[in-house]
Amino acid sequence: MNIKKFAEQESKLVSGHRSCAGCAFPIIIRTVMKASKDPLVVSLATGCLEVTTTIHPQSSWNVPTIHNTFLNAASTLSGVESAYRALKKKGKIKKEIKFLAFGGDGGCYSEDTEIFTENGFIPVKNMEVGKKIWSVNPKTNNLELTFIEKIFKYNVDEKLIRVKSKFIDFLVTQDHNVPIKFKNEYKFIKASELFQRAKTPFTRSFNWKGKNLKYYKPTKIIKKTNQKESPKFEIKNWLEFLGWFISEGSLNYSKSGYLIRIYQSNKKNRKEILKLLKKMGLSPFECNRSVDFQSKQIYNILLKDCGKLSKERRIPSWVLELDKKLLKHIYKTLMKGDGSSLIQKGRKNPHLRYITVSKKLMNNFVELILKLGYNGTVKKRKDGVYIIGINTMYLNHIIYSKRKLYEKQGIKQLKEEHYKGQVYCPQLQKNHTVIIKRNNKISLNGNSYDIGLQSLSGALERGHDFVYVLYDNESYCNTGGQRSSATPLGANTTTTPAGKVHQGKEEFKKDITKIVAAHNIPYVAQAAVHNWMDLYKKAEKAFAVKGPAFINVLSPCQLNWKIKPEMAIKISKLATETNFWPLYEIENGVYKLNYKPAKVKPVEEFLKPQGRFKHLFKEENKRILEKIQKHVDSEWDKLLKLSE
Amino acid sequence: MKKLALSGAEAVAEAMKQCNPDVVAEYPITPQTPIVENFSKFVADGLVDTELISVESEHSAVSAVIGASAAGARAMTATSSQGLILMFESLVVAPSLKLPIVINVVNRALSGPINIHCDHSDSMALKDSGWIQLYSATPQEVYENTLLAVKIAEDVELPILVCQDGFIVSHSIEKVEILEDDKVSKFVGEYNPKNYLLNVDKPFTAGPLCLQDSYFEVKKEQEDSMKKVKQSLLKHGKELSKLTGREYDVIEKYNLDNADIAIIVLSSTASTVKAVLDRLGNEKFGLLKVNLFRPFPYEEIKEALKNVKHVAVLDRSMSFGANAPLYSEVLSSLFGTNKKVQSYVFGLGGRDIFEKDIENVFNSKEFGDFKYIGVKE
């Protein structure tokens, strides 16, 4: 096919229709219909397309066309297609006919649960949107920081599900998604389904990918007279020193100078500290119950990074970003300081504990052990001392719905518990897992999401032989541009107007192409109006397959996107050049990327010419632009992986 | 002719099998379910040529039969209650497209509160939808009405609802006389529409946008088609009579010739009234059973009641804050006469009506505001 031949082909949507100047869908419709060699019967959904092309007594369609109502183009066509099969069987119809539909514009945690955030454990009821929280990537089991996008809050007076064992404790609603260990990944199941399983594997051990450093070099250094250059410490030495200091150290300033003291009554440990400090090029001296040394620089670093009083002691945040191997160094000396290892009678493994009066340090310590792949429990004594129990064993844990041994002991790991109060459900930007603490036990838990589609889904599932073309104008354009689930985040529509408090639509666009793909139909594609050849080829493929085929075509709307009429093609092109609207196809489940920009343009270039995004370019809305860019990037990455 | 023990639902499935429709959409709902179940079995056994579409909702069921009918196929489906009103949004499109679709309705009370038993609130909610409505009292009647419906619908180019009482008829087994398959095939004949979508050489647009200059005319055409229904029913009823020996009319008169007091009622309750009349043997009491509710037989009812002094209208649904549907229509029929007309509402949500209740109606001397039968005070 070349452009000359294409142009010479008879158009099945004739001129005289009344769509706006610069509207994209007539181009889409004509391109798609030209790709069919067989006669067509078309089904239309109520919308711009139908309203502008079928005004009685004229019609722009020179193929048989039916319009029923707003939401049933697919099910109406499924009736037409079934009639075709019936009449063909009877010999009443002999021709090969293709069928084409155009559619267009068309569980939670109980109150006493705490969630592990960037700043440690915070009660779920105090969670805020935008808060950074620790989450586990269900595919890699890596710990990752993500942020809360939305919080749902409900009052309940019903039976919740309680999972309780020595290591795990959570109370969630029946429909809550619980992540369970499945091979090397997580699988989400409804909490209520736990009862149907004899045993369910949970994990409490996560992976952590941190940074590697060789040396620690303080940035601001006040030079000492007798020192020629600023000190540079081997990172593991510095970390071990930090561990000692955080647990046992104190800072003392007097006329005689800046003194750093590490208390240690154990002589063997004192020797070890002495050795370490000497290795670091410092000049320590051993006292009766401590090891001391003087340094103004180090004094200032520790004051800033770790805090002076034991109540405000903390692990510096840069340390927690280091990799597992390096983190072990600080863990080792922290434990030698304020840690304890008790071997209980009759037990093979020691009972590990860490004690602190600092809430910050408690939270830092939990983050540290989670990153090391351990898990633990946190208790606060009446005198305000936090006791962190460290579990290095039994990290993969099985919860039994029925087990004779436990039943005999009267233990029920899984039960329904009546709960009256509020439940909270944070919706995350990614991963859908959060780390929670309830009754001192830390575990991994899931988030809820839901989905709904009907007439199209039904027709796809039934496998009718038809092509469904969705012209995506990203809002209810026919009624004047209201928000729909196709509307992208940030867009100003008449029902999500940008105002003083809200800045347009607050949710991302629904990925209907992937929802359709989940029906496992033979052909699914995403196309754009500017690339007519790509669209034509996709339409050809769609008509060629036996069974349902689906093409989602971006259709810029000059009225509601607030663009100039001559801009539709250019905007469509920018949508693909910025990766906002990737061109791809899924043939029998195999993803193929049809266009990869040589140099990806920032999404702003697509957004800027459109009046509906104008408000996003104010200084205070920069974060929304960043959010959109981030979303585009991550969706693109996902697509790249799928089409590898 | 063979005699089979069939429920109302099975009788419908049997009639559908003999009509051998091109397309049937199926979706279950109590108490309609046995119709689609029985029909699906016929499809599975290859007894029909039908393309069966197992849709995901009643909305899609009606959408699919509209598509199929517009494409040139004979199309049917069946439903009840919430399913019927879920269809409403697309259902109203069918008469404007002049599509002769047949839907069997097994009458069931509308929610809420939810109830699965019989009353007529579902089909009565659709009395102004532009669909023809036939009501049937027995499995035998619903079988014959389904055959008749295919003929009437295709003749006048309007869709039709064939109603029967949920459980009372749909699940009660009675002796049903079933015609021979070839006789039915001959009676219903082939469906040959003038315009249809699959005729790709003669394209047309079904369901265009009709604005101020043409919408009104489309509605007038629907009304013109409605006016042909009575004649069509009598004409095709006569043909069917030749096969069954029974008569078909828009109303049925029973013991009415010398009656002073008449009960007017739809569907299976008419059979209860007949039983009371047979037992009492009082010629002053009579029954008028309405078979065709849309279009409504005003003239026929006025004529049938000309010698009656008192009329009791029994409705199995309500029009809250207004006259009950059947009563309202009967009042219109009798406008200008000096008959006393009493409105009763009975049987909502499947509440039983007993012979004693019917007797009380006949013996009542009070005429005034509407009364309930069988409601707990």
Short mmCIF file of N, CA, C and O in Angstrom, two decimals, chain A residues 39-41 50-51 54-57 59 61-72 75-76 78-80 82-87 89-90 92-93 95 97 99 454-455 458-459 462 464, chain B residues 20 22-23 49-51 53-57 59-60 63-64 66-68 70-73 89-90 93 97 190-192 196-201 203-211 213-214:
data_model
loop_
_atom_site.label_atom_id
_atom_site.label_comp_id
_atom_site.label_asym_id
_atom_site.label_seq_id
_atom_site.Cartn_x
_atom_site.Cartn_y
_atom_site.Cartn_z
N PRO A 39 -17.01 -6.79 2.33
CA PRO A 39 -18.03 -5.83 2.75
C PRO A 39 -18.11 -5.76 4.28
O PRO A 39 -17.81 -6.73 4.97
N LEU A 40 -18.53 -4.61 4.77
CA LEU A 40 -18.57 -4.39 6.21
C LEU A 40 -19.97 -4.13 6.70
O LEU A 40 -20.80 -3.57 5.97
N VAL A 41 -20.26 -4.51 7.95
CA VAL A 41 -21.42 -4.01 8.67
C VAL A 41 -20.87 -3.34 9.93
O VAL A 41 -20.04 -3.92 10.63
N GLU A 50 -21.37 9.03 15.95
CA GLU A 50 -22.73 8.71 15.50
C GLU A 50 -23.54 9.98 15.28
O GLU A 50 -24.26 10.13 14.28
N VAL A 51 -23.40 10.91 16.20
CA VAL A 51 -24.20 12.13 16.16
C VAL A 51 -23.85 13.01 14.94
O VAL A 51 -24.71 13.67 14.38
N THR A 54 -24.90 10.63 11.27
CA THR A 54 -26.16 9.94 10.94
C THR A 54 -27.38 10.84 11.10
O THR A 54 -28.47 10.35 11.40
N ILE A 55 -27.22 12.12 10.92
CA ILE A 55 -28.39 12.98 11.16
C ILE A 55 -29.46 12.75 10.09
O ILE A 55 -29.24 12.99 8.91
N HIS A 56 -30.58 12.24 10.54
CA HIS A 56 -31.69 11.90 9.66
C HIS A 56 -32.14 13.15 8.88
O HIS A 56 -32.23 14.21 9.47
N PRO A 57 -32.43 13.09 7.63
CA PRO A 57 -32.51 11.89 6.77
C PRO A 57 -31.21 11.59 6.03
O PRO A 57 -31.22 10.71 5.18
N SER A 59 -27.15 10.26 5.80
CA SER A 59 -26.21 9.42 6.51
C SER A 59 -24.91 9.41 5.72
O SER A 59 -24.93 9.35 4.50
N TRP A 61 -22.72 7.12 5.93
CA TRP A 61 -22.23 5.74 5.84
C TRP A 61 -22.74 5.08 4.57
O TRP A 61 -23.95 4.94 4.41
N ASN A 62 -21.84 4.66 3.71
CA ASN A 62 -22.32 3.85 2.60
C ASN A 62 -22.01 2.38 2.80
O ASN A 62 -21.80 1.63 1.87
N VAL A 63 -21.99 1.99 4.07
CA VAL A 63 -22.03 0.58 4.44
C VAL A 63 -23.19 0.44 5.44
O VAL A 63 -23.55 1.42 6.09
N PRO A 64 -23.78 -0.77 5.55
CA PRO A 64 -24.86 -0.93 6.54
C PRO A 64 -24.34 -0.61 7.94
O PRO A 64 -23.27 -1.07 8.33
N THR A 65 -25.11 0.19 8.65
CA THR A 65 -24.64 0.70 9.95
C THR A 65 -25.78 0.64 10.95
O THR A 65 -26.92 0.95 10.60
N ILE A 66 -25.48 0.23 12.18
CA ILE A 66 -26.50 0.27 13.22
C ILE A 66 -25.99 1.02 14.44
O ILE A 66 -24.85 0.85 14.86
N HIS A 67 -26.86 1.87 14.94
CA HIS A 67 -26.59 2.53 16.22
C HIS A 67 -27.70 2.13 17.16
O HIS A 67 -28.87 2.27 16.84
N ASN A 68 -27.34 1.60 18.32
CA ASN A 68 -28.35 1.18 19.28
C ASN A 68 -28.39 2.19 20.43
O ASN A 68 -29.15 3.14 20.39
N THR A 69 -27.56 2.02 21.44
CA THR A 69 -27.49 3.05 22.49
C THR A 69 -26.03 3.34 22.81
O THR A 69 -25.14 2.99 22.06
N PHE A 70 -25.81 3.94 23.97
CA PHE A 70 -24.50 4.47 24.32
C PHE A 70 -23.47 3.39 24.63
O PHE A 70 -22.31 3.48 24.26
N LEU A 71 -23.92 2.35 25.34
CA LEU A 71 -22.90 1.45 25.89
C LEU A 71 -22.85 0.09 25.23
O LEU A 71 -22.12 -0.78 25.65
N ASN A 72 -23.66 -0.12 24.16
CA ASN A 72 -23.77 -1.51 23.70
C ASN A 72 -23.38 -1.73 22.25
O ASN A 72 -23.91 -2.64 21.61
N SER A 75 -22.15 -5.42 22.09
CA SER A 75 -23.15 -6.49 22.22
C SER A 75 -24.14 -6.44 21.06
O SER A 75 -24.63 -7.48 20.62
N THR A 76 -24.44 -5.24 20.55
CA THR A 76 -25.32 -5.14 19.38
C THR A 76 -24.66 -5.85 18.20
O THR A 76 -25.28 -6.65 17.51
N SER A 78 -22.47 -8.15 18.37
CA SER A 78 -22.40 -9.59 18.60
C SER A 78 -23.69 -10.25 18.12
O SER A 78 -23.68 -11.39 17.64
N GLY A 79 -24.82 -9.53 18.21
CA GLY A 79 -26.08 -10.03 17.67
C GLY A 79 -26.05 -10.08 16.16
O GLY A 79 -26.48 -11.06 15.54
N VAL A 80 -25.51 -9.02 15.54
CA VAL A 80 -25.42 -8.96 14.08
C VAL A 80 -24.55 -10.11 13.57
O VAL A 80 -24.91 -10.81 12.62
N SER A 82 -23.86 -12.91 15.05
CA SER A 82 -24.52 -14.20 15.25
C SER A 82 -25.59 -14.43 14.19
O SER A 82 -25.75 -15.55 13.70
N ALA A 83 -26.30 -13.36 13.84
CA ALA A 83 -27.32 -13.46 12.79
C ALA A 83 -26.65 -13.87 11.48
O ALA A 83 -27.17 -14.70 10.73
N TYR A 84 -25.47 -13.31 11.24
CA TYR A 84 -24.73 -13.65 10.02
C TYR A 84 -24.41 -15.14 9.97
O TYR A 84 -24.63 -15.81 8.97
N ARG A 85 -23.93 -15.66 11.10
CA ARG A 85 -23.59 -17.08 11.14
C ARG A 85 -24.83 -17.94 10.92
O ARG A 85 -24.80 -18.94 10.21
N ALA A 86 -25.96 -17.50 11.54
CA ALA A 86 -27.21 -18.27 11.42
C ALA A 86 -27.70 -18.27 9.97
O ALA A 86 -28.08 -19.31 9.43
N LEU A 87 -27.70 -17.09 9.37
CA LEU A 87 -28.25 -16.99 8.02
C LEU A 87 -27.32 -17.61 6.98
O LEU A 87 -27.76 -18.08 5.95
N LYS A 89 -25.49 -20.24 7.59
CA LYS A 89 -25.73 -21.67 7.77
C LYS A 89 -26.95 -22.10 6.96
O LYS A 89 -26.97 -23.17 6.36
N LYS A 90 -27.97 -21.24 6.95
CA LYS A 90 -29.19 -21.56 6.23
C LYS A 90 -29.06 -21.31 4.74
O LYS A 90 -30.01 -21.55 3.99
N LYS A 92 -28.95 -18.39 3.40
CA LYS A 92 -29.62 -17.15 3.02
C LYS A 92 -28.62 -16.07 2.64
O LYS A 92 -28.94 -15.15 1.89
N ILE A 93 -27.41 -16.12 3.24
CA ILE A 93 -26.36 -15.15 2.95
C ILE A 93 -25.17 -15.95 2.43
O ILE A 93 -24.82 -16.97 3.00
N LYS A 95 -22.24 -14.10 0.93
CA LYS A 95 -21.03 -13.26 0.93
C LYS A 95 -20.23 -13.39 2.21
O LYS A 95 -20.76 -13.68 3.28
N ILE A 97 -18.62 -11.41 4.99
CA ILE A 97 -18.83 -10.06 5.54
C ILE A 97 -18.01 -9.88 6.81
O ILE A 97 -17.87 -10.81 7.61
N PHE A 99 -17.29 -7.52 10.39
CA PHE A 99 -18.06 -6.71 11.33
C PHE A 99 -17.16 -5.78 12.12
O PHE A 99 -16.13 -6.19 12.62
N GLN A 454 -17.95 -4.17 30.68
CA GLN A 454 -19.02 -5.13 30.44
C GLN A 454 -19.35 -5.52 29.01
O GLN A 454 -18.95 -6.58 28.56
N SER A 455 -20.03 -4.65 28.31
CA SER A 455 -20.53 -5.07 26.99
C SER A 455 -19.39 -5.53 26.08
O SER A 455 -19.47 -6.58 25.43
N GLY A 458 -17.83 -8.78 27.44
CA GLY A 458 -18.68 -9.92 27.15
C GLY A 458 -18.50 -10.39 25.71
O GLY A 458 -18.33 -11.58 25.44
N ALA A 459 -18.51 -9.42 24.79
CA ALA A 459 -18.38 -9.78 23.37
C ALA A 459 -17.00 -10.36 23.07
O ALA A 459 -16.87 -11.29 22.28
N ARG A 462 -16.84 -13.90 24.45
CA ARG A 462 -17.61 -14.88 23.68
C ARG A 462 -16.95 -15.21 22.35
O ARG A 462 -17.38 -16.11 21.65
N HIS A 464 -16.74 -13.50 19.43
CA HIS A 464 -17.35 -13.13 18.15
C HIS A 464 -16.28 -12.67 17.17
O HIS A 464 -15.27 -12.09 17.56
N ASN B 20 -37.79 -22.26 15.75
CA ASN B 20 -36.42 -22.33 15.28
C ASN B 20 -35.84 -20.94 14.96
O ASN B 20 -35.43 -20.69 13.83
N ASP B 22 -33.38 -17.71 14.52
CA ASP B 22 -31.99 -17.67 14.06
C ASP B 22 -31.04 -17.37 15.21
O ASP B 22 -29.96 -17.92 15.30
N VAL B 23 -31.47 -16.44 16.06
CA VAL B 23 -30.59 -16.02 17.16
C VAL B 23 -31.39 -15.95 18.46
O VAL B 23 -32.49 -15.40 18.50
N ASP B 49 -31.52 -24.75 14.74
CA ASP B 49 -30.38 -24.19 14.00
C ASP B 49 -29.88 -22.91 14.64
O ASP B 49 -29.00 -22.23 14.11
N THR B 50 -30.46 -22.56 15.76
CA THR B 50 -30.22 -21.26 16.40
C THR B 50 -28.77 -21.01 16.79
O THR B 50 -28.09 -21.92 17.28
N GLU B 51 -28.31 -19.76 16.57
CA GLU B 51 -27.05 -19.29 17.17
C GLU B 51 -27.40 -18.78 18.56
O GLU B 51 -28.10 -17.78 18.70
N ILE B 53 -26.45 -16.95 21.91
CA ILE B 53 -25.44 -16.04 22.47
C ILE B 53 -25.60 -16.02 23.98
O ILE B 53 -26.64 -15.60 24.50
N SER B 54 -24.57 -16.48 24.67
CA SER B 54 -24.62 -16.46 26.14
C SER B 54 -24.04 -15.14 26.60
O SER B 54 -22.84 -15.00 26.80
N VAL B 55 -24.91 -14.17 26.75
CA VAL B 55 -24.47 -12.81 27.05
C VAL B 55 -24.08 -12.65 28.52
O VAL B 55 -24.28 -13.56 29.32
N GLU B 56 -23.55 -11.48 28.84
CA GLU B 56 -23.08 -11.24 30.20
C GLU B 56 -24.05 -10.38 31.01
O GLU B 56 -23.79 -10.07 32.16
N SER B 57 -25.18 -10.00 30.42
CA SER B 57 -26.20 -9.25 31.17
C SER B 57 -27.45 -9.18 30.31
O SER B 57 -27.40 -9.41 29.10
N HIS B 59 -28.87 -6.45 29.62
CA HIS B 59 -28.68 -5.30 28.75
C HIS B 59 -28.05 -5.74 27.43
O HIS B 59 -28.46 -5.33 26.35
N SER B 60 -27.08 -6.63 27.54
CA SER B 60 -26.46 -7.15 26.33
C SER B 60 -27.37 -8.13 25.62
O SER B 60 -27.32 -8.26 24.40
N SER B 63 -29.55 -5.98 23.59
CA SER B 63 -28.72 -5.35 22.57
C SER B 63 -28.42 -6.33 21.45
O SER B 63 -28.47 -5.99 20.27
N ALA B 64 -28.08 -7.55 21.84
CA ALA B 64 -27.73 -8.57 20.84
C ALA B 64 -28.94 -8.95 19.98
O ALA B 64 -28.80 -9.09 18.76
N ILE B 66 -31.45 -7.07 19.33
CA ILE B 66 -31.72 -5.91 18.46
C ILE B 66 -30.77 -5.96 17.25
O ILE B 66 -31.19 -5.81 16.10
N GLY B 67 -29.49 -6.21 17.53
CA GLY B 67 -28.51 -6.32 16.45
C GLY B 67 -28.87 -7.44 15.48
O GLY B 67 -28.87 -7.25 14.26
N ALA B 68 -29.24 -8.59 16.04
CA ALA B 68 -29.57 -9.75 15.21
C ALA B 68 -30.80 -9.48 14.36
O ALA B 68 -30.85 -9.78 13.17
N ALA B 70 -32.04 -6.57 13.47
CA ALA B 70 -31.74 -5.57 12.44
C ALA B 70 -30.93 -6.18 11.31
O ALA B 70 -31.02 -5.75 10.16
N ALA B 71 -30.14 -7.20 11.66
CA ALA B 71 -29.32 -7.85 10.64
C ALA B 71 -30.15 -8.72 9.72
O ALA B 71 -29.68 -9.15 8.67
N GLY B 72 -31.39 -9.01 10.12
CA GLY B 72 -32.28 -9.80 9.27
C GLY B 72 -32.63 -11.15 9.84
O GLY B 72 -33.14 -12.02 9.14
N ALA B 73 -32.37 -11.34 11.12
CA ALA B 73 -32.62 -12.64 11.73
C ALA B 73 -33.87 -12.61 12.60
O ALA B 73 -34.28 -11.56 13.09
N GLU B 89 -33.21 0.39 28.85
CA GLU B 89 -32.48 1.44 28.14
C GLU B 89 -32.39 1.15 26.63
O GLU B 89 -32.51 2.05 25.81
N SER B 90 -32.17 -0.11 26.29
CA SER B 90 -32.08 -0.46 24.87
C SER B 90 -33.39 -0.98 24.33
O SER B 90 -33.68 -0.88 23.14
N VAL B 93 -35.48 1.09 22.18
CA VAL B 93 -34.98 1.38 20.83
C VAL B 93 -35.66 0.46 19.80
O VAL B 93 -35.93 0.88 18.67
N LEU B 97 -37.00 1.01 15.75
CA LEU B 97 -36.33 0.38 14.60
C LEU B 97 -37.24 -0.62 13.90
O LEU B 97 -36.84 -1.29 12.96
N GLU B 190 -41.25 -18.19 7.04
CA GLU B 190 -39.92 -17.60 6.98
C GLU B 190 -40.00 -16.13 7.31
O GLU B 190 -41.00 -15.47 7.00
N TYR B 191 -38.95 -15.61 7.89
CA TYR B 191 -38.90 -14.17 8.16
C TYR B 191 -38.16 -13.50 7.02
O TYR B 191 -36.99 -13.77 6.77
N ASN B 192 -38.85 -12.66 6.28
CA ASN B 192 -38.23 -11.97 5.16
C ASN B 192 -38.39 -10.46 5.28
O ASN B 192 -39.32 -9.87 4.76
N TYR B 196 -32.48 -5.04 5.73
CA TYR B 196 -31.71 -5.67 6.81
C TYR B 196 -30.23 -5.41 6.57
O TYR B 196 -29.77 -5.29 5.44
N LEU B 197 -29.48 -5.34 7.66
CA LEU B 197 -28.08 -4.91 7.59
C LEU B 197 -27.21 -5.83 6.76
O LEU B 197 -26.29 -5.38 6.09
N LEU B 198 -27.51 -7.13 6.81
CA LEU B 198 -26.63 -8.06 6.10
C LEU B 198 -26.81 -7.99 4.59
O LEU B 198 -26.06 -8.60 3.84
N ASN B 199 -27.80 -7.23 4.16
CA ASN B 199 -27.94 -6.99 2.73
C ASN B 199 -26.97 -5.87 2.36
O ASN B 199 -27.33 -4.71 2.24
N VAL B 200 -25.69 -6.24 2.20
CA VAL B 200 -24.64 -5.24 2.05
C VAL B 200 -24.73 -4.47 0.73
O VAL B 200 -24.10 -3.42 0.57
N ASP B 201 -25.49 -4.99 -0.21
CA ASP B 201 -25.63 -4.27 -1.48
C ASP B 201 -26.62 -3.12 -1.37
O ASP B 201 -26.72 -2.28 -2.27
N PRO B 203 -27.05 -0.71 1.42
CA PRO B 203 -26.75 -0.22 2.77
C PRO B 203 -27.74 0.81 3.28
O PRO B 203 -28.28 1.60 2.51
N PHE B 204 -28.02 0.74 4.56
CA PHE B 204 -28.81 1.79 5.20
C PHE B 204 -28.32 1.95 6.64
O PHE B 204 -27.61 1.10 7.16
N THR B 205 -28.69 3.05 7.24
CA THR B 205 -28.26 3.32 8.61
C THR B 205 -29.43 3.12 9.56
O THR B 205 -30.44 3.82 9.46
N ALA B 206 -29.30 2.14 10.44
CA ALA B 206 -30.35 1.87 11.42
C ALA B 206 -30.04 2.67 12.69
O ALA B 206 -28.91 2.65 13.16
N GLY B 207 -31.04 3.35 13.18
CA GLY B 207 -30.85 4.09 14.43
C GLY B 207 -30.13 5.41 14.27
O GLY B 207 -29.24 5.73 15.06
N PRO B 208 -30.50 6.21 13.27
CA PRO B 208 -29.83 7.49 13.10
C PRO B 208 -30.28 8.51 14.14
O PRO B 208 -31.20 8.26 14.92
N LEU B 209 -29.61 9.64 14.12
CA LEU B 209 -29.99 10.75 15.00
C LEU B 209 -31.17 11.48 14.37
O LEU B 209 -31.08 11.98 13.26
N CYS B 210 -32.30 11.50 15.07
CA CYS B 210 -33.48 12.18 14.55
C CYS B 210 -33.80 13.37 15.47
O CYS B 210 -34.12 13.17 16.63
N LEU B 211 -33.73 14.53 14.92
CA LEU B 211 -33.91 15.73 15.74
C LEU B 211 -35.33 16.27 15.63
O LEU B 211 -36.25 15.53 15.30
N ASP B 213 -36.98 17.76 13.55
CA ASP B 213 -37.70 17.65 12.28
C ASP B 213 -38.15 16.24 11.93
O ASP B 213 -38.90 16.06 10.98
N SER B 214 -37.71 15.22 12.69
CA SER B 214 -38.13 13.88 12.29
C SER B 214 -38.48 12.94 13.44
O SER B 214 -39.16 11.94 13.22
#
